Amino acid sequence: MVNVLVIGSGGREHALSWKLSQSSKVDKVFTAPGNGGTENNISLNVDDLDGLAEFAQKNNCFTVVGPEVPLAAGIVDKFNQMNLKIFGPTKNAAQLESSKIWAKNFMKRNGIQTARFEIFDDPKKAKEYVKSLDYNVVVKADGLASGKGVIVCNTADEAIEAIDTILVKKTFGDAGNRIIVEERIDGIEASYIALCDGNTAIPMASSQDHKRIFDGDKGPNTGGMGAYSPTPIIDDILAKKIQDKIIDKTIQSMKSEGIIFKGFLYAGVMIRDNEPYVLEYNARMGDPECQPITMRMNFDLYDYFVASVDGTLSLMPQPLWKNQSSVCIVLASDGYPESFPKDEEITGFDLVPKNTMIFHAGTKKKDGKILSNGGRVLGVTALGDTLSSAISNAYAAAEKISWPHKYCRKDIGKKGLSYL
Ligand code: AMP
Ligand code: GLY
């Protein structure tokens, strides 16, 4: 038996910890730093690489990295040097996410379909370029900005403002030293996530996130306000196209450039005229996509993580998925993604049916109570025989949970229904 250390504190990490704790090979699951829902929390931050390595070594842990920050900081390289088993990509491989410019150039030189783009560090030149275009653009900060460094523009004036926000006002700090100005692609967005060992990429169940804060995909982008799996938007033909033209091509191109990509490879794709375009790569699982995907797993996730680390995924059977739909509704603090109140008591957990999972994100335990402690607070995740029944089950459970500044979108999953 082995112990597992899950690094992170979001809904994704709660879902991973929950699933991994069901493995017959896993003894204890620790989470660092964890949240009000995870057990065996270790008070080490995700960027405390030395502390985390020391803990993993002392406690005979197989480590699973949830968020991008420690990946970009090289946690996998560090653990590898110390002969500690860790699931996730190395710093070099994680550049697919940690530098959007690196990723765009990688796609360009390897013929992976993505939006046309130019790179700038001079605001004046960027503005002249925008004015010369006859299509709308998206302006992106190069580096990590918690999912917020992307501004989708409807007019040239908005693009000029976005250039000022990132390059002049430095709203995202050094992450915005350089920007990408790329063509806005209008289509349907979906998340395609595969588990990779450097050679083989096994697709996870398909899913779709809801990134904007308000119903009808209005308002600013967030980390994600809800997700469901599977999504009818990705049918078998499209899935094969994404697997061949994007996922496998990415893994093989990385390999030919001397980089072995192990871990979750997440392609955020926009589908236009039945063709997938990569909007972004993430070098990790999506949050909240992880929550509904994990709920549908009929296999031992720990075995697949080990096979990813060992490079033996090609020997593993195709993973089995519950034939049901799953929906995760994010309950957030009103005001997110800007400022929001914290430390409000959350009640109603005991009213939720046992087969519905309440994955915690921004919560903490204090004096036996659960308090809100972040923007995205809980992910209420339910199964159903159809997408429509999974939506009803999730919303019925979400209604039982209360705190003063609870906010959620009311239309999670609706985009999927319109494709059935
Ligand atoms: P990213 O972090 O690059 O995925 O961008 C965040 C969100 O911005 C995406 O999930 C899309 O909704 C939107 N987005 C990014 N790039 C584009 C694009 N080229 N065209 C349209 N929307 C985009
Ligand atoms: N849900 C989008 C992300 O994890 O980046």
CSV table of C-alpha atoms in Angstrom, one decimal, residues 146-357:
chain,number,residue,atom,x,y,z
A,146,SER,CA,-5.2,32.5,-13.0
A,147,GLY,CA,-7.3,32.2,-16.1
A,148,LYS,CA,-7.9,35.9,-16.2
A,149,GLY,CA,-5.2,37.2,-18.6
A,150,VAL,CA,-7.4,36.7,-21.7
A,151,ILE,CA,-9.5,39.5,-23.1
A,152,VAL,CA,-12.0,38.7,-25.8
A,153,CYS,CA,-12.7,41.8,-27.8
A,154,ASN,CA,-15.8,42.9,-29.9
A,155,THR,CA,-14.2,46.0,-31.4
A,156,ALA,CA,-10.8,47.5,-32.2
A,157,ASP,CA,-11.4,50.0,-29.4
A,158,GLU,CA,-11.9,47.2,-26.9
A,159,ALA,CA,-8.7,45.5,-28.2
A,160,ILE,CA,-6.8,48.8,-27.7
A,161,GLU,CA,-8.0,49.0,-24.2
A,162,ALA,CA,-7.0,45.4,-23.6
A,163,ILE,CA,-3.5,46.1,-24.9
A,164,ASP,CA,-3.3,49.0,-22.4
A,165,THR,CA,-4.6,46.8,-19.6
A,166,ILE,CA,-2.0,44.1,-20.1
A,167,LEU,CA,1.1,45.9,-21.5
A,168,VAL,CA,0.8,49.4,-20.0
A,169,LYS,CA,-1.2,49.1,-16.8
A,170,LYS,CA,0.4,45.7,-16.1
A,171,THR,CA,-2.8,44.4,-14.5
A,172,PHE,CA,-1.3,40.9,-14.7
A,173,GLY,CA,2.2,41.9,-13.6
A,174,ASP,CA,5.1,40.3,-15.4
A,175,ALA,CA,2.8,37.7,-16.9
A,176,GLY,CA,1.8,40.6,-19.2
A,177,ASN,CA,5.3,41.6,-20.4
A,178,ARG,CA,4.4,40.2,-23.8
A,179,ILE,CA,1.1,39.7,-25.4
A,180,ILE,CA,-0.5,37.6,-28.1
A,181,VAL,CA,-3.0,39.2,-30.4
A,182,GLU,CA,-5.0,36.5,-32.1
A,183,GLU,CA,-8.0,36.1,-34.3
A,184,ARG,CA,-11.2,35.6,-32.4
A,185,ILE,CA,-12.7,32.3,-33.5
A,186,ASP,CA,-16.5,32.2,-33.1
A,187,GLY,CA,-17.7,28.7,-32.6
A,188,ILE,CA,-18.5,26.2,-29.8
A,189,GLU,CA,-16.0,25.6,-27.1
A,190,ALA,CA,-15.3,22.2,-25.4
A,191,SER,CA,-12.6,20.7,-23.2
A,192,TYR,CA,-10.7,17.6,-24.4
A,193,ILE,CA,-8.4,16.1,-21.8
A,194,ALA,CA,-6.1,13.1,-22.2
A,195,LEU,CA,-3.9,11.2,-19.8
A,196,CYS,CA,-0.4,11.0,-21.3
A,197,ASP,CA,2.8,9.1,-20.6
A,198,GLY,CA,5.0,10.8,-23.3
A,199,ASN,CA,4.0,8.3,-26.0
A,200,THR,CA,0.4,7.3,-25.5
A,201,ALA,CA,-2.6,9.6,-24.8
A,202,ILE,CA,-5.7,8.0,-23.4
A,203,PRO,CA,-8.7,10.4,-23.7
A,204,MET,CA,-10.8,11.1,-20.6
A,205,ALA,CA,-14.6,11.5,-21.0
A,206,SER,CA,-15.5,14.7,-22.9
A,207,SER,CA,-16.8,17.7,-21.0
A,208,GLN,CA,-17.8,21.3,-21.4
A,209,ASP,CA,-17.1,24.2,-19.0
A,210,HIS,CA,-19.0,27.4,-18.6
A,211,LYS,CA,-16.4,30.1,-18.3
A,212,ARG,CA,-18.3,33.3,-18.0
A,213,ILE,CA,-19.8,34.5,-14.7
A,214,PHE,CA,-23.4,35.1,-15.9
A,215,ASP,CA,-26.0,33.0,-17.5
A,216,GLY,CA,-26.0,32.9,-21.3
A,217,ASP,CA,-22.2,33.2,-21.3
A,218,LYS,CA,-22.3,36.8,-20.3
A,219,GLY,CA,-19.8,38.8,-18.2
A,220,PRO,CA,-16.1,38.3,-17.5
A,221,ASN,CA,-14.3,35.0,-17.8
A,222,THR,CA,-13.8,33.0,-14.6
A,223,GLY,CA,-12.0,29.8,-13.7
A,224,GLY,CA,-15.2,28.0,-14.7
A,225,MET,CA,-18.7,28.2,-13.3
A,226,GLY,CA,-19.9,24.6,-14.0
A,227,ALA,CA,-19.2,21.7,-16.3
A,228,TYR,CA,-20.9,18.5,-17.5
A,229,SER,CA,-19.8,15.3,-19.0
A,230,PRO,CA,-20.1,13.8,-21.6
A,231,THR,CA,-20.8,16.7,-24.0
A,232,PRO,CA,-22.8,15.9,-27.2
A,233,ILE,CA,-20.7,18.6,-28.9
A,234,ILE,CA,-17.9,16.2,-29.3
A,235,ASP,CA,-19.2,13.2,-31.2
A,236,ASP,CA,-17.1,10.2,-32.2
A,237,ILE,CA,-15.9,11.8,-35.5
A,238,LEU,CA,-14.9,15.0,-33.8
A,239,ALA,CA,-13.3,13.2,-30.9
A,240,LYS,CA,-11.1,11.2,-33.4
A,241,LYS,CA,-10.2,14.4,-35.2
A,242,ILE,CA,-9.1,16.1,-31.9
A,243,GLN,CA,-7.3,13.0,-30.7
A,244,ASP,CA,-5.3,12.6,-34.0
A,245,LYS,CA,-4.8,16.2,-35.1
A,246,ILE,CA,-4.3,17.8,-31.7
A,247,ILE,CA,-3.5,15.5,-28.8
A,248,ASP,CA,-1.4,12.8,-30.5
A,249,LYS,CA,0.2,15.4,-32.7
A,250,THR,CA,1.1,17.5,-29.7
A,251,ILE,CA,2.6,14.6,-27.8
A,252,GLN,CA,4.6,13.4,-30.8
A,253,SER,CA,5.8,16.9,-31.7
A,254,MET,CA,6.9,17.4,-28.1
A,255,LYS,CA,8.8,14.1,-28.2
A,256,SER,CA,10.5,15.1,-31.5
A,257,GLU,CA,11.6,18.3,-29.8
A,258,GLY,CA,13.0,16.3,-26.9
A,259,ILE,CA,10.2,16.9,-24.4
A,260,ILE,CA,8.4,14.0,-22.8
A,261,PHE,CA,4.9,15.1,-21.9
A,262,LYS,CA,3.5,13.1,-18.9
A,263,GLY,CA,0.3,14.0,-17.1
A,264,PHE,CA,-3.0,15.5,-18.1
A,265,LEU,CA,-2.9,17.3,-21.4
A,266,TYR,CA,-6.0,19.6,-21.7
A,267,ALA,CA,-6.8,21.1,-25.0
A,268,GLY,CA,-9.3,23.9,-24.8
A,269,VAL,CA,-10.8,23.8,-28.3
A,270,MET,CA,-13.1,26.0,-30.4
A,271,ILE,CA,-15.1,24.1,-33.0
A,272,ARG,CA,-15.8,26.0,-36.1
A,273,ASP,CA,-17.2,24.4,-39.2
A,274,ASN,CA,-16.5,21.0,-37.7
A,275,GLU,CA,-12.8,21.8,-37.3
A,276,PRO,CA,-11.1,22.0,-33.9
A,277,TYR,CA,-8.8,24.9,-33.1
A,278,VAL,CA,-6.7,25.0,-30.0
A,279,LEU,CA,-7.5,28.1,-27.9
A,280,GLU,CA,-5.2,27.0,-25.1
A,281,TYR,CA,-3.4,24.1,-23.6
A,282,ASN,CA,-3.4,23.3,-19.9
A,283,ALA,CA,-0.8,20.9,-18.5
A,284,ARG,CA,-3.3,19.6,-15.9
A,285,MET,CA,-6.9,18.6,-15.3
A,286,GLY,CA,-9.5,21.3,-15.7
A,287,ASP,CA,-11.4,22.7,-12.8
A,288,PRO,CA,-14.4,22.2,-12.7
A,289,GLU,CA,-14.3,19.7,-15.6
A,290,CYS,CA,-12.5,17.3,-13.2
A,291,GLN,CA,-15.5,17.0,-10.9
A,292,PRO,CA,-18.1,15.6,-13.4
A,293,ILE,CA,-15.4,13.5,-15.2
A,294,THR,CA,-14.2,11.9,-11.9
A,295,MET,CA,-17.8,11.1,-11.0
A,296,ARG,CA,-18.1,9.0,-14.1
A,297,MET,CA,-14.9,7.0,-13.7
A,298,ASN,CA,-15.4,3.2,-13.4
A,299,PHE,CA,-11.8,2.5,-13.0
A,300,ASP,CA,-8.9,2.8,-10.6
A,301,LEU,CA,-7.5,6.3,-11.3
A,302,TYR,CA,-4.4,5.5,-9.3
A,303,ASP,CA,-3.4,2.6,-11.7
A,304,TYR,CA,-3.5,5.1,-14.6
A,305,PHE,CA,-1.5,7.7,-12.8
A,306,VAL,CA,1.2,5.1,-12.1
A,307,ALA,CA,1.2,4.0,-15.7
A,308,SER,CA,1.6,7.6,-16.8
A,309,VAL,CA,4.6,8.0,-14.6
A,310,ASP,CA,6.1,4.6,-15.7
A,311,GLY,CA,5.4,5.1,-19.4
A,312,THR,CA,3.2,2.0,-19.6
A,313,LEU,CA,-0.2,3.5,-20.6
A,314,SER,CA,-0.2,1.5,-23.8
A,315,LEU,CA,-0.5,-1.7,-21.7
A,316,MET,CA,-3.6,-0.4,-19.9
A,317,PRO,CA,-7.1,-1.3,-20.9
A,318,GLN,CA,-9.4,1.5,-22.2
A,319,PRO,CA,-10.9,3.1,-19.1
A,320,LEU,CA,-14.6,2.4,-18.5
A,321,TRP,CA,-17.0,5.2,-17.9
A,322,LYS,CA,-20.4,5.2,-16.3
A,323,ASN,CA,-23.0,5.4,-19.0
A,324,GLN,CA,-24.6,8.3,-17.2
A,325,SER,CA,-24.3,12.1,-17.5
A,326,SER,CA,-22.7,14.1,-14.8
A,327,VAL,CA,-23.1,17.8,-14.0
A,328,CYS,CA,-21.2,20.1,-11.7
A,329,ILE,CA,-22.6,23.4,-10.6
A,330,VAL,CA,-20.1,25.8,-9.1
A,331,LEU,CA,-21.5,27.7,-6.1
A,332,ALA,CA,-19.5,30.9,-5.8
A,333,SER,CA,-19.3,33.9,-3.6
A,334,ASP,CA,-21.2,36.8,-5.0
A,335,GLY,CA,-18.8,39.3,-6.5
A,336,TYR,CA,-16.4,36.6,-7.9
A,337,PRO,CA,-14.3,36.9,-10.2
A,338,GLU,CA,-13.6,40.3,-8.6
A,339,SER,CA,-14.0,41.0,-4.9
A,340,PHE,CA,-16.3,38.9,-2.6
A,341,PRO,CA,-17.0,38.3,1.1
A,342,LYS,CA,-15.4,35.4,3.0
A,343,ASP,CA,-15.9,33.6,6.3
A,344,GLU,CA,-19.7,33.1,5.9
A,345,GLU,CA,-21.1,29.9,7.4
A,346,ILE,CA,-22.4,27.4,4.8
A,347,THR,CA,-25.3,25.1,5.8
A,348,GLY,CA,-27.4,22.4,4.3
A,349,PHE,CA,-24.8,19.7,3.6
A,350,ASP,CA,-26.9,17.1,5.5
A,351,LEU,CA,-29.9,17.8,3.2
A,352,VAL,CA,-28.1,16.7,0.0
A,353,PRO,CA,-28.7,13.1,-1.2
A,354,LYS,CA,-25.8,10.8,-0.5
A,355,ASN,CA,-25.1,10.0,-4.2
A,356,THR,CA,-24.5,13.7,-5.0
A,357,MET,CA,-21.0,14.9,-4.3
